[in-house]
Amino acid sequence: MAYEFIITEVHDRAGLIRLNRPQALNALNSSLMAELGNALLAFDADAQIGAVVITGSDRAFAAGADIKEMADASAVDMLRSDLIGPWDIVTTIKKPVMAAVSGFALGGGCELAMMCDMIVASETAVFGQPEINLGVIPGAGGTQRLVRAVGKALAMEIILNDRRLTAEEAYRFGLVNRVYPVDSYLEEALNLANSIGARAPIALQLAKESINKAFEMTLTEGLVIERRNFYFLFASEDQKEGMDAFVNKRQPQWKGK
Ligand code: DAK
């Protein structure tokens, strides 16, 4: 499909989505977000794809939601626009999603990265939630996901006082998985996506679902979900294949069935 604000590519089993509004540092306007949502759904439905990577440019992953687009909106405009719909797709697709972040990941850009399952950063990445400078607060999960990622004390500084995190700090505080030089972070993110994406598809889906439940329920409830998903996998051909391959000392061939 032809898109205006994103570019999609396939690298082995990894689907790559490049945010592509360079003149606006990939500011996330509603058209870009709609395209991103459609591309994510298309990769999620494509059996050849095992995992998805979202990236921007070396200069900017995304400098936030498009301030110019929302500057004059009323509260009712915002409420009616259902802005959050396409953003939700990032968190509801079944396959693992990775953000490959270089340069600015600010406001909605940081929130988009945090919606992904993992973040691979370049050494030049900068994470921040500067909405306070605009007289607003994060609106796409920043106040919730940042706290869970880096803890309350640091989240308060970042959101209340526009503290920005370097890639190295983001790694140290547990916001990102890995940091690489700017000329290799994307390739490394694709390698990671391909490594993950080559694994048993149904187990991947249920592992991701179970981990995400850890943020939404009590330990007892989460353990029930995990155990049910574990038992359910014994209904899959991939479980039989995986265990047979181990017993017979061969590589498994996953079918996603
Ligand atoms: N929106 C629109 N345009 C942007 C932009 C943004 N967020 N960020 C940068 N640009 C544009 C600039 O206006 C400029 O355009 P021209 O003037 O050339 O036409 C161009 O990109 C280059 O930017 P600069 O000239 O400013 O470049 P610098 O290197 O000097 O500065 C910067 C880079 C990233 C530090 C600076 O551009 C900046 O501070 N940008 C704004 C960062 C920010 O405040 N981000 C938070 C935005 S609020 C929600 C979903 C999402 C959100 C809320 C709700 N729901 C679903 C409910 C999210 C809200 C936000 O993200």
PDB file of C-alpha atoms in Angstrom, residues 10-15 42-51 95 194 197-198:
ATOM      1  CA  VAL A  10      10.306  -6.222   4.895  1.00  0.00           C
ATOM      2  CA  HIS A  11      13.681  -7.489   6.182  1.00  0.00           C
ATOM      3  CA  ASP A  12      13.466 -11.283   6.367  1.00  0.00           C
ATOM      4  CA  ARG A  13      10.844 -11.881   9.090  1.00  0.00           C
ATOM      5  CA  ALA A  14      10.899  -8.317  10.371  1.00  0.00           C
ATOM      6  CA  GLY A  15       8.407  -5.747   9.143  1.00  0.00           C
ATOM      7  CA  ALA A  42      -1.164  -5.357   7.876  1.00  0.00           C
ATOM      8  CA  PHE A  43       2.080  -6.748   9.328  1.00  0.00           C
ATOM      9  CA  ASP A  44       0.151  -8.386  12.178  1.00  0.00           C
ATOM     10  CA  ALA A  45      -2.000 -10.216   9.618  1.00  0.00           C
ATOM     11  CA  ASP A  46       0.972 -11.290   7.447  1.00  0.00           C
ATOM     12  CA  ALA A  47       2.165 -14.804   8.325  1.00  0.00           C
ATOM     13  CA  GLN A  48       5.607 -14.089   6.795  1.00  0.00           C
ATOM     14  CA  ILE A  49       6.241 -11.419   9.417  1.00  0.00           C
ATOM     15  CA  GLY A  50       7.367 -12.435  12.900  1.00  0.00           C
ATOM     16  CA  ALA A  51       7.999  -9.049  14.539  1.00  0.00           C
ATOM     17  CA  LYS A  95       3.255  -9.688  17.297  1.00  0.00           C
ATOM     18  CA  ASN A 194      14.407 -11.307  13.274  1.00  0.00           C
ATOM     19  CA  GLY A 197      10.333 -13.224  14.954  1.00  0.00           C
ATOM     20  CA  ALA A 198      11.796 -16.604  13.971  1.00  0.00           C
TER      21      ALA A 198
END
